[in-house]
Amino acid sequence: MEFIQRNIGWFGRATGVLSPAQATDFRPLLEQLAAGEFEEAEARAMALAGRPRRVWDRRPEPVWLARAFALTAAVLHGRREHVLPELDSLAAELQHTSGGARTILLVVRVNRAVVLLGEEQYAKAESEAADILREVTRLAHLTQVADIELSALACLAEALCGQGRFEEAESVARGNLSRATGNRAASLRCLVVGSLNGQGRYEEALAESGLPTPPASRAGSGQSALAIAAALHGLGHNDEAVMTVRQALRECERFLHPTHPRMREARELLARITAGDPPSEAPDEGTGSP
């Protein structure tokens, strides 16, 4: 979703979804999303979706986009308990559309994959990500979809980790890291680290985590620290691992919704470390959620 946050004016013009005036109305919403003001962004998006329809905005596309952004804000924040049915409903409305609305559908489906990952439905998330990538291939000649493709690839890598297919996950994440920027690069780096943790290559995981990487957005809070803590635990450095996983928890508690899946992952890892358990072979350790 980063590419729309950076380029809402371009997105509206290129897809025909928004008029210049509508793009202006949407810009504060995108600024709130970029700043991590998720609750405020969700409320603004819902207000845009429900505003009275004027002659120049009777088309459904602006409403679809506003609803998509409201759901994006909820997913990024981690308030996901009732989001999946809403994502399914909006995807169904968009399923037989064409043009710019297909790009909105891809945004909705990426969010759906993220929610499935948080619910540990890894096979379904893999299938969703693969379908998105096929659709991206069909749309690539019509509009810019590179960032949506990277989001889908990150979902695919995490879904593979969740199924214990760590070498495949490493290949996907590492193979696309060089063309990623911003929070997407931070997420892919964490996925490389997590896939190395899953293979028991903890020294390599720590080295990978120390490579120059753009800082994560608020949606990525705790993700890097969680992956590093898993590597430290794997090497038996449990005091450092406890400090690091507690750092991850503090970041999550500060910036994310209490029901965000990363909070659960951090608490489970902390419990394993403090109980003196060996490194878990559970496939999600140290990967985090988007």
PDB file of C-alpha atoms in Angstrom:
ATOM      1  CA  MET A   1       0.000   0.000   0.000  1.00  0.00           C
ATOM      2  CA  GLU A   2       3.019   2.318   0.284  1.00  0.00           C
ATOM      3  CA  PHE A   3       2.935   3.296  -3.378  1.00  0.00           C
ATOM      4  CA  ILE A   4      -0.582   4.739  -3.022  1.00  0.00           C
ATOM      5  CA  GLN A   5       0.444   6.579   0.133  1.00  0.00           C
ATOM      6  CA  ARG A   6       3.291   8.194  -1.773  1.00  0.00           C
ATOM      7  CA  ASN A   7       1.439   8.789  -5.010  1.00  0.00           C
ATOM      8  CA  ILE A   8      -2.252   9.367  -4.409  1.00  0.00           C
ATOM      9  CA  GLY A   9      -2.398  12.051  -7.109  1.00  0.00           C
ATOM     10  CA  TRP A  10      -0.711   9.779  -9.624  1.00  0.00           C
ATOM     11  CA  PHE A  11      -2.896   6.849  -8.585  1.00  0.00           C
ATOM     12  CA  GLY A  12      -6.087   8.822  -9.185  1.00  0.00           C
ATOM     13  CA  ARG A  13      -5.000  10.136 -12.583  1.00  0.00           C
ATOM     14  CA  ALA A  14      -3.464   6.923 -13.876  1.00  0.00           C
ATOM     15  CA  THR A  15      -6.379   4.706 -12.950  1.00  0.00           C
ATOM     16  CA  GLY A  16      -9.188   7.175 -13.545  1.00  0.00           C
ATOM     17  CA  VAL A  17     -10.504   6.432 -10.058  1.00  0.00           C
ATOM     18  CA  LEU A  18     -10.247   9.989  -8.688  1.00  0.00           C
ATOM     19  CA  SER A  19     -10.708  13.450 -10.088  1.00  0.00           C
ATOM     20  CA  PRO A  20      -8.146  16.105  -9.075  1.00  0.00           C
ATOM     21  CA  ALA A  21     -10.594  17.461  -6.482  1.00  0.00           C
ATOM     22  CA  GLN A  22     -11.172  13.993  -5.043  1.00  0.00           C
ATOM     23  CA  ALA A  23      -7.433  13.328  -4.898  1.00  0.00           C
ATOM     24  CA  THR A  24      -7.121  16.504  -2.813  1.00  0.00           C
ATOM     25  CA  ASP A  25      -9.814  15.202  -0.451  1.00  0.00           C
ATOM     26  CA  PHE A  26      -7.990  11.900  -0.072  1.00  0.00           C
ATOM     27  CA  ARG A  27      -4.521  13.348   0.538  1.00  0.00           C
ATOM     28  CA  PRO A  28      -4.943  14.055   4.309  1.00  0.00           C
ATOM     29  CA  LEU A  29      -6.091  10.467   4.750  1.00  0.00           C
ATOM     30  CA  LEU A  30      -2.937   9.159   3.105  1.00  0.00           C
ATOM     31  CA  GLU A  31      -0.796  11.471   5.228  1.00  0.00           C
ATOM     32  CA  GLN A  32      -2.421  10.051   8.351  1.00  0.00           C
ATOM     33  CA  LEU A  33      -1.761   6.503   7.168  1.00  0.00           C
ATOM     34  CA  ALA A  34       1.876   7.314   6.427  1.00  0.00           C
ATOM     35  CA  ALA A  35       2.233   8.849   9.910  1.00  0.00           C
ATOM     36  CA  GLY A  36       0.766   5.764  11.555  1.00  0.00           C
ATOM     37  CA  GLU A  37      -2.361   7.572  12.726  1.00  0.00           C
ATOM     38  CA  PHE A  38      -4.419   4.494  12.027  1.00  0.00           C
ATOM     39  CA  GLU A  39      -7.546   5.193  14.046  1.00  0.00           C
ATOM     40  CA  GLU A  40      -7.802   8.728  12.670  1.00  0.00           C
ATOM     41  CA  ALA A  41      -7.189   7.493   9.124  1.00  0.00           C
ATOM     42  CA  GLU A  42      -9.862   4.822   9.437  1.00  0.00           C
ATOM     43  CA  ALA A  43     -12.394   7.367  10.709  1.00  0.00           C
ATOM     44  CA  ARG A  44     -11.570   9.809   7.897  1.00  0.00           C
ATOM     45  CA  ALA A  45     -11.837   7.072   5.278  1.00  0.00           C
ATOM     46  CA  MET A  46     -15.234   5.982   6.565  1.00  0.00           C
ATOM     47  CA  ALA A  47     -16.387   9.611   6.503  1.00  0.00           C
ATOM     48  CA  LEU A  48     -15.280   9.901   2.869  1.00  0.00           C
ATOM     49  CA  ALA A  49     -17.077   6.664   2.009  1.00  0.00           C
ATOM     50  CA  GLY A  50     -20.291   7.886   3.603  1.00  0.00           C
ATOM     51  CA  ARG A  51     -20.379  11.491   2.483  1.00  0.00           C
ATOM     52  CA  PRO A  52     -23.329  12.724   0.384  1.00  0.00           C
ATOM     53  CA  ARG A  53     -22.889  11.952  -3.297  1.00  0.00           C
ATOM     54  CA  ARG A  54     -22.649  14.938  -5.596  1.00  0.00           C
ATOM     55  CA  VAL A  55     -23.158  14.987  -9.340  1.00  0.00           C
ATOM     56  CA  TRP A  56     -19.417  14.752 -10.042  1.00  0.00           C
ATOM     57  CA  ASP A  57     -18.746  11.798  -7.743  1.00  0.00           C
ATOM     58  CA  ARG A  58     -21.597   9.411  -8.372  1.00  0.00           C
ATOM     59  CA  ARG A  59     -19.277   6.711  -9.639  1.00  0.00           C
ATOM     60  CA  PRO A  60     -18.632   3.942  -7.086  1.00  0.00           C
ATOM     61  CA  GLU A  61     -14.825   3.963  -7.420  1.00  0.00           C
ATOM     62  CA  PRO A  62     -14.110   6.757  -4.870  1.00  0.00           C
ATOM     63  CA  VAL A  63     -16.325   5.005  -2.335  1.00  0.00           C
ATOM     64  CA  TRP A  64     -14.595   1.682  -2.977  1.00  0.00           C
ATOM     65  CA  LEU A  65     -11.219   3.343  -2.520  1.00  0.00           C
ATOM     66  CA  ALA A  66     -12.277   5.019   0.737  1.00  0.00           C
ATOM     67  CA  ARG A  67     -13.555   1.702   2.089  1.00  0.00           C
ATOM     68  CA  ALA A  68     -10.313   0.015   1.027  1.00  0.00           C
ATOM     69  CA  PHE A  69      -8.291   2.604   2.918  1.00  0.00           C
ATOM     70  CA  ALA A  70     -10.465   2.260   6.024  1.00  0.00           C
ATOM     71  CA  LEU A  71      -9.778  -1.471   6.009  1.00  0.00           C
ATOM     72  CA  THR A  72      -6.076  -0.871   5.312  1.00  0.00           C
ATOM     73  CA  ALA A  73      -5.846   1.361   8.388  1.00  0.00           C
ATOM     74  CA  ALA A  74      -7.527  -1.296  10.535  1.00  0.00           C
ATOM     75  CA  VAL A  75      -5.217  -4.031   9.237  1.00  0.00           C
ATOM     76  CA  LEU A  76      -2.040  -1.968   9.700  1.00  0.00           C
ATOM     77  CA  HIS A  77      -3.092  -1.065  13.227  1.00  0.00           C
ATOM     78  CA  GLY A  78      -3.869  -4.692  14.031  1.00  0.00           C
ATOM     79  CA  ARG A  79      -7.595  -4.368  14.711  1.00  0.00           C
ATOM     80  CA  ARG A  80      -8.473  -7.337  12.557  1.00  0.00           C
ATOM     81  CA  GLU A  81     -11.131  -9.335  14.391  1.00  0.00           C
ATOM     82  CA  HIS A  82     -14.036  -8.232  12.184  1.00  0.00           C
ATOM     83  CA  VAL A  83     -12.098  -7.139   9.117  1.00  0.00           C
ATOM     84  CA  LEU A  84     -12.032 -10.331   7.055  1.00  0.00           C
ATOM     85  CA  PRO A  85     -15.787 -10.391   6.284  1.00  0.00           C
ATOM     86  CA  GLU A  86     -15.604  -6.716   5.254  1.00  0.00           C
ATOM     87  CA  LEU A  87     -12.632  -7.430   3.003  1.00  0.00           C
ATOM     88  CA  ASP A  88     -14.481 -10.364   1.445  1.00  0.00           C
ATOM     89  CA  SER A  89     -17.560  -8.209   0.844  1.00  0.00           C
ATOM     90  CA  LEU A  90     -15.605  -5.412  -0.827  1.00  0.00           C
ATOM     91  CA  ALA A  91     -13.600  -7.890  -2.924  1.00  0.00           C
ATOM     92  CA  ALA A  92     -16.838  -9.438  -4.136  1.00  0.00           C
ATOM     93  CA  GLU A  93     -18.099  -6.016  -5.262  1.00  0.00           C
ATOM     94  CA  LEU A  94     -14.858  -5.395  -7.131  1.00  0.00           C
ATOM     95  CA  GLN A  95     -14.448  -8.876  -8.611  1.00  0.00           C
ATOM     96  CA  HIS A  96     -15.962  -8.166 -12.030  1.00  0.00           C
ATOM     97  CA  THR A  97     -14.700  -4.611 -12.436  1.00  0.00           C
ATOM     98  CA  SER A  98     -12.046  -3.408 -14.850  1.00  0.00           C
ATOM     99  CA  GLY A  99      -9.573  -0.552 -15.155  1.00  0.00           C
ATOM    100  CA  GLY A 100      -8.532   1.299 -12.018  1.00  0.00           C
ATOM    101  CA  ALA A 101     -10.961  -0.631  -9.844  1.00  0.00           C
ATOM    102  CA  ARG A 102      -8.840  -3.751 -10.412  1.00  0.00           C
ATOM    103  CA  THR A 103      -5.982  -1.989  -8.630  1.00  0.00           C
ATOM    104  CA  ILE A 104      -8.256  -1.288  -5.668  1.00  0.00           C
ATOM    105  CA  LEU A 105      -9.140  -4.990  -5.677  1.00  0.00           C
ATOM    106  CA  LEU A 106      -5.447  -5.869  -5.431  1.00  0.00           C
ATOM    107  CA  VAL A 107      -5.070  -3.587  -2.402  1.00  0.00           C
ATOM    108  CA  VAL A 108      -8.047  -5.318  -0.775  1.00  0.00           C
ATOM    109  CA  ARG A 109      -6.638  -8.755  -1.521  1.00  0.00           C
ATOM    110  CA  VAL A 110      -3.203  -7.893  -0.102  1.00  0.00           C
ATOM    111  CA  ASN A 111      -4.943  -6.834   3.101  1.00  0.00           C
ATOM    112  CA  ARG A 112      -6.858 -10.113   3.063  1.00  0.00           C
ATOM    113  CA  ALA A 113      -3.595 -12.051   2.804  1.00  0.00           C
ATOM    114  CA  VAL A 114      -2.171 -10.119   5.754  1.00  0.00           C
ATOM    115  CA  VAL A 115      -5.209 -10.957   7.900  1.00  0.00           C
ATOM    116  CA  LEU A 116      -4.968 -14.635   6.960  1.00  0.00           C
ATOM    117  CA  LEU A 117      -1.317 -14.616   8.016  1.00  0.00           C
ATOM    118  CA  GLY A 118      -2.256 -13.125  11.378  1.00  0.00           C
ATOM    119  CA  GLU A 119      -4.809 -15.918  11.825  1.00  0.00           C
ATOM    120  CA  GLU A 120      -2.094 -18.472  10.949  1.00  0.00           C
ATOM    121  CA  GLN A 121      -4.036 -19.660   7.904  1.00  0.00           C
ATOM    122  CA  TYR A 122      -0.810 -19.978   5.975  1.00  0.00           C
ATOM    123  CA  ALA A 123      -1.954 -22.180   3.104  1.00  0.00           C
ATOM    124  CA  LYS A 124      -4.857 -19.820   2.365  1.00  0.00           C
ATOM    125  CA  ALA A 125      -2.520 -16.828   2.592  1.00  0.00           C
ATOM    126  CA  GLU A 126      -0.126 -18.489   0.135  1.00  0.00           C
ATOM    127  CA  SER A 127      -2.972 -19.099  -2.301  1.00  0.00           C
ATOM    128  CA  GLU A 128      -4.167 -15.497  -1.978  1.00  0.00           C
ATOM    129  CA  ALA A 129      -0.669 -14.101  -2.561  1.00  0.00           C
ATOM    130  CA  ALA A 130      -0.165 -16.342  -5.600  1.00  0.00           C
ATOM    131  CA  ASP A 131      -3.471 -15.174  -7.086  1.00  0.00           C
ATOM    132  CA  ILE A 132      -2.473 -11.532  -6.542  1.00  0.00           C
ATOM    133  CA  LEU A 133       0.834 -12.120  -8.313  1.00  0.00           C
ATOM    134  CA  ARG A 134      -0.957 -13.649 -11.290  1.00  0.00           C
ATOM    135  CA  GLU A 135      -3.288 -10.645 -11.481  1.00  0.00           C
ATOM    136  CA  VAL A 136      -0.306  -8.282 -11.213  1.00  0.00           C
ATOM    137  CA  THR A 137       1.216  -9.956 -14.252  1.00  0.00           C
ATOM    138  CA  ARG A 138      -1.959  -9.261 -16.252  1.00  0.00           C
ATOM    139  CA  LEU A 139      -2.124  -5.606 -15.158  1.00  0.00           C
ATOM    140  CA  ALA A 140       1.564  -4.738 -15.391  1.00  0.00           C
ATOM    141  CA  HIS A 141       1.245  -3.327 -18.915  1.00  0.00           C
ATOM    142  CA  LEU A 142      -1.644  -1.065 -17.874  1.00  0.00           C
ATOM    143  CA  THR A 143      -0.566   0.531 -14.612  1.00  0.00           C
ATOM    144  CA  GLN A 144       2.190   0.628 -12.002  1.00  0.00           C
ATOM    145  CA  VAL A 145       1.855  -2.430  -9.798  1.00  0.00           C
ATOM    146  CA  ALA A 146       5.444  -3.032  -8.652  1.00  0.00           C
ATOM    147  CA  ASP A 147       4.799  -2.084  -5.017  1.00  0.00           C
ATOM    148  CA  ILE A 148       1.659  -4.195  -4.830  1.00  0.00           C
ATOM    149  CA  GLU A 149       3.728  -7.043  -6.257  1.00  0.00           C
ATOM    150  CA  LEU A 150       6.321  -6.581  -3.491  1.00  0.00           C
ATOM    151  CA  SER A 151       3.583  -6.584  -0.856  1.00  0.00           C
ATOM    152  CA  ALA A 152       2.229  -9.846  -2.259  1.00  0.00           C
ATOM    153  CA  LEU A 153       5.724 -11.357  -2.359  1.00  0.00           C
ATOM    154  CA  ALA A 154       6.248 -10.435   1.306  1.00  0.00           C
ATOM    155  CA  CYS A 155       2.957 -12.154   2.143  1.00  0.00           C
ATOM    156  CA  LEU A 156       4.050 -15.179   0.133  1.00  0.00           C
ATOM    157  CA  ALA A 157       7.382 -15.372   1.969  1.00  0.00           C
ATOM    158  CA  GLU A 158       5.683 -15.243   5.362  1.00  0.00           C
ATOM    159  CA  ALA A 159       3.129 -17.843   4.297  1.00  0.00           C
ATOM    160  CA  LEU A 160       5.983 -20.144   3.284  1.00  0.00           C
ATOM    161  CA  CYS A 161       7.681 -19.586   6.650  1.00  0.00           C
ATOM    162  CA  GLY A 162       4.407 -20.404   8.345  1.00  0.00           C
ATOM    163  CA  GLN A 163       4.380 -23.770   6.597  1.00  0.00           C
ATOM    164  CA  GLY A 164       7.981 -24.531   7.496  1.00  0.00           C
ATOM    165  CA  ARG A 165       9.238 -23.959   3.940  1.00  0.00           C
ATOM    166  CA  PHE A 166      12.035 -21.688   5.085  1.00  0.00           C
ATOM    167  CA  GLU A 167      14.424 -22.106   2.159  1.00  0.00           C
ATOM    168  CA  GLU A 168      11.680 -21.152  -0.289  1.00  0.00           C
ATOM    169  CA  ALA A 169      10.778 -18.173   1.894  1.00  0.00           C
ATOM    170  CA  GLU A 170      14.393 -17.038   2.011  1.00  0.00           C
ATOM    171  CA  SER A 171      14.630 -17.222  -1.778  1.00  0.00           C
ATOM    172  CA  VAL A 172      11.495 -15.109  -2.242  1.00  0.00           C
ATOM    173  CA  ALA A 173      12.422 -12.483   0.349  1.00  0.00           C
ATOM    174  CA  ARG A 174      16.107 -12.198  -0.508  1.00  0.00           C
ATOM    175  CA  GLY A 175      15.477 -12.260  -4.239  1.00  0.00           C
ATOM    176  CA  ASN A 176      13.243  -9.191  -4.060  1.00  0.00           C
ATOM    177  CA  LEU A 177      14.957  -7.209  -1.320  1.00  0.00           C
ATOM    178  CA  SER A 178      17.200  -5.246  -3.664  1.00  0.00           C
ATOM    179  CA  ARG A 179      14.259  -3.592  -5.430  1.00  0.00           C
ATOM    180  CA  ALA A 180      12.305  -2.752  -2.273  1.00  0.00           C
ATOM    181  CA  THR A 181      12.367   0.573  -0.452  1.00  0.00           C
ATOM    182  CA  GLY A 182      11.092   1.979   2.815  1.00  0.00           C
ATOM    183  CA  ASN A 183       8.941  -0.191   5.051  1.00  0.00           C
ATOM    184  CA  ARG A 184       8.705  -2.902   2.388  1.00  0.00           C
ATOM    185  CA  ALA A 185      12.505  -3.275   2.478  1.00  0.00           C
ATOM    186  CA  ALA A 186      12.407  -3.434   6.277  1.00  0.00           C
ATOM    187  CA  SER A 187       9.714  -6.130   6.132  1.00  0.00           C
ATOM    188  CA  LEU A 188      11.569  -8.227   3.560  1.00  0.00           C
ATOM    189  CA  ARG A 189      14.781  -7.971   5.605  1.00  0.00           C
ATOM    190  CA  CYS A 190      12.919  -9.298   8.648  1.00  0.00           C
ATOM    191  CA  LEU A 191      11.538 -12.116   6.547  1.00  0.00           C
ATOM    192  CA  VAL A 192      15.060 -13.074   5.445  1.00  0.00           C
ATOM    193  CA  VAL A 193      16.123 -13.081   9.107  1.00  0.00           C
ATOM    194  CA  GLY A 194      13.078 -15.128  10.078  1.00  0.00           C
ATOM    195  CA  SER A 195      13.671 -17.661   7.331  1.00  0.00           C
ATOM    196  CA  LEU A 196      17.274 -18.080   8.493  1.00  0.00           C
ATOM    197  CA  ASN A 197      16.043 -18.554  12.064  1.00  0.00           C
ATOM    198  CA  GLY A 198      13.708 -21.260  10.808  1.00  0.00           C
ATOM    199  CA  GLN A 199      16.668 -23.048   9.222  1.00  0.00           C
ATOM    200  CA  GLY A 200      18.678 -22.831  12.446  1.00  0.00           C
ATOM    201  CA  ARG A 201      21.190 -20.454  10.836  1.00  0.00           C
ATOM    202  CA  TYR A 202      21.178 -18.064  13.770  1.00  0.00           C
ATOM    203  CA  GLU A 203      24.614 -16.475  13.283  1.00  0.00           C
ATOM    204  CA  GLU A 204      23.675 -15.648   9.688  1.00  0.00           C
ATOM    205  CA  ALA A 205      20.344 -14.299  10.891  1.00  0.00           C
ATOM    206  CA  LEU A 206      22.036 -11.894  13.304  1.00  0.00           C
ATOM    207  CA  ALA A 207      24.465 -10.773  10.616  1.00  0.00           C
ATOM    208  CA  GLU A 208      21.586 -10.206   8.203  1.00  0.00           C
ATOM    209  CA  SER A 209      19.695  -8.163  10.795  1.00  0.00           C
ATOM    210  CA  GLY A 210      22.658  -5.804  11.091  1.00  0.00           C
ATOM    211  CA  LEU A 211      22.788  -4.885   7.411  1.00  0.00           C
ATOM    212  CA  PRO A 212      21.724  -1.338   6.435  1.00  0.00           C
ATOM    213  CA  THR A 213      17.950  -1.258   6.096  1.00  0.00           C
ATOM    214  CA  PRO A 214      15.428   1.603   5.995  1.00  0.00           C
ATOM    215  CA  PRO A 215      13.572   2.068   9.278  1.00  0.00           C
ATOM    216  CA  ALA A 216      10.227   0.363   9.576  1.00  0.00           C
ATOM    217  CA  SER A 217       7.013   2.336   9.670  1.00  0.00           C
ATOM    218  CA  ARG A 218       4.776   2.257  12.735  1.00  0.00           C
ATOM    219  CA  ALA A 219       3.022  -0.745  11.214  1.00  0.00           C
ATOM    220  CA  GLY A 220       6.356  -2.602  11.436  1.00  0.00           C
ATOM    221  CA  SER A 221       6.832  -1.843  15.126  1.00  0.00           C
ATOM    222  CA  GLY A 222       8.586  -4.654  16.966  1.00  0.00           C
ATOM    223  CA  GLN A 223       9.137  -6.757  13.854  1.00  0.00           C
ATOM    224  CA  SER A 224      12.920  -6.404  13.661  1.00  0.00           C
ATOM    225  CA  ALA A 225      13.475  -6.752  17.409  1.00  0.00           C
ATOM    226  CA  LEU A 226      11.337  -9.900  17.451  1.00  0.00           C
ATOM    227  CA  ALA A 227      13.386 -11.522  14.678  1.00  0.00           C
ATOM    228  CA  ILE A 228      16.656 -10.600  16.409  1.00  0.00           C
ATOM    229  CA  ALA A 229      15.388 -11.971  19.741  1.00  0.00           C
ATOM    230  CA  ALA A 230      14.573 -15.291  18.063  1.00  0.00           C
ATOM    231  CA  ALA A 231      18.121 -15.491  16.670  1.00  0.00           C
ATOM    232  CA  LEU A 232      19.658 -14.654  20.059  1.00  0.00           C
ATOM    233  CA  HIS A 233      17.512 -17.336  21.688  1.00  0.00           C
ATOM    234  CA  GLY A 234      18.664 -19.821  19.067  1.00  0.00           C
ATOM    235  CA  LEU A 235      22.279 -19.085  19.985  1.00  0.00           C
ATOM    236  CA  GLY A 236      21.552 -19.478  23.694  1.00  0.00           C
ATOM    237  CA  HIS A 237      22.038 -15.776  24.495  1.00  0.00           C
ATOM    238  CA  ASN A 238      18.880 -15.746  26.549  1.00  0.00           C
ATOM    239  CA  ASP A 239      19.536 -12.642  28.643  1.00  0.00           C
ATOM    240  CA  GLU A 240      19.999 -10.594  25.493  1.00  0.00           C
ATOM    241  CA  ALA A 241      17.036 -12.322  23.897  1.00  0.00           C
ATOM    242  CA  VAL A 242      14.781 -11.393  26.829  1.00  0.00           C
ATOM    243  CA  MET A 243      15.866  -7.756  26.665  1.00  0.00           C
ATOM    244  CA  THR A 244      15.274  -7.672  22.906  1.00  0.00           C
ATOM    245  CA  VAL A 245      11.877  -9.335  22.944  1.00  0.00           C
ATOM    246  CA  ARG A 246      10.781  -6.962  25.712  1.00  0.00           C
ATOM    247  CA  GLN A 247      11.887  -4.104  23.488  1.00  0.00           C
ATOM    248  CA  ALA A 248       9.693  -5.583  20.740  1.00  0.00           C
ATOM    249  CA  LEU A 249       6.762  -5.733  23.151  1.00  0.00           C
ATOM    250  CA  ARG A 250       7.238  -2.103  24.181  1.00  0.00           C
ATOM    251  CA  GLU A 251       7.232  -1.024  20.548  1.00  0.00           C
ATOM    252  CA  CYS A 252       4.112  -3.052  19.822  1.00  0.00           C
ATOM    253  CA  GLU A 253       2.279  -1.754  22.895  1.00  0.00           C
ATOM    254  CA  ARG A 254       3.122   1.824  21.966  1.00  0.00           C
ATOM    255  CA  PHE A 255       2.095   1.764  18.322  1.00  0.00           C
ATOM    256  CA  LEU A 256      -0.145  -1.235  17.599  1.00  0.00           C
ATOM    257  CA  HIS A 257      -3.609  -2.382  18.600  1.00  0.00           C
ATOM    258  CA  PRO A 258      -3.638  -4.796  21.578  1.00  0.00           C
ATOM    259  CA  THR A 259      -4.988  -7.562  19.324  1.00  0.00           C
ATOM    260  CA  HIS A 260      -2.226  -7.260  16.717  1.00  0.00           C
ATOM    261  CA  PRO A 261      -0.806 -10.769  16.031  1.00  0.00           C
ATOM    262  CA  ARG A 262       2.731  -9.525  16.666  1.00  0.00           C
ATOM    263  CA  MET A 263       1.833  -8.943  20.315  1.00  0.00           C
ATOM    264  CA  ARG A 264       0.926 -12.622  20.635  1.00  0.00           C
ATOM    265  CA  GLU A 265       4.109 -13.717  18.874  1.00  0.00           C
ATOM    266  CA  ALA A 266       6.270 -11.587  21.165  1.00  0.00           C
ATOM    267  CA  ARG A 267       4.599 -12.858  24.338  1.00  0.00           C
ATOM    268  CA  GLU A 268       4.880 -16.472  23.198  1.00  0.00           C
ATOM    269  CA  LEU A 269       8.580 -16.060  22.415  1.00  0.00           C
ATOM    270  CA  LEU A 270       9.197 -14.347  25.764  1.00  0.00           C
ATOM    271  CA  ALA A 271       7.445 -17.212  27.562  1.00  0.00           C
ATOM    272  CA  ARG A 272       9.605 -19.789  25.771  1.00  0.00           C
ATOM    273  CA  ILE A 273      12.823 -17.954  26.554  1.00  0.00           C
ATOM    274  CA  THR A 274      12.040 -17.372  30.235  1.00  0.00           C
ATOM    275  CA  ALA A 275      10.895 -20.977  30.626  1.00  0.00           C
ATOM    276  CA  GLY A 276      14.294 -22.118  29.383  1.00  0.00           C
ATOM    277  CA  ASP A 277      12.835 -23.938  26.395  1.00  0.00           C
ATOM    278  CA  PRO A 278      15.060 -24.675  23.390  1.00  0.00           C
ATOM    279  CA  PRO A 279      14.447 -22.664  20.214  1.00  0.00           C
ATOM    280  CA  SER A 280      11.013 -23.547  18.902  1.00  0.00           C
ATOM    281  CA  GLU A 281      10.581 -25.109  15.488  1.00  0.00           C
ATOM    282  CA  ALA A 282       7.214 -23.363  15.213  1.00  0.00           C
ATOM    283  CA  PRO A 283       7.250 -21.908  11.713  1.00  0.00           C
ATOM    284  CA  ASP A 284       6.268 -18.359  12.669  1.00  0.00           C
ATOM    285  CA  GLU A 285       9.057 -17.656  15.151  1.00  0.00           C
ATOM    286  CA  GLY A 286      10.909 -14.496  14.346  1.00  0.00           C
ATOM    287  CA  THR A 287       9.117 -13.678  11.112  1.00  0.00           C
ATOM    288  CA  GLY A 288       6.552 -11.238  12.412  1.00  0.00           C
ATOM    289  CA  SER A 289       3.407 -10.154  10.592  1.00  0.00           C
ATOM    290  CA  PRO A 290       3.144  -7.387   8.016  1.00  0.00           C
TER     291      PRO A 290
END
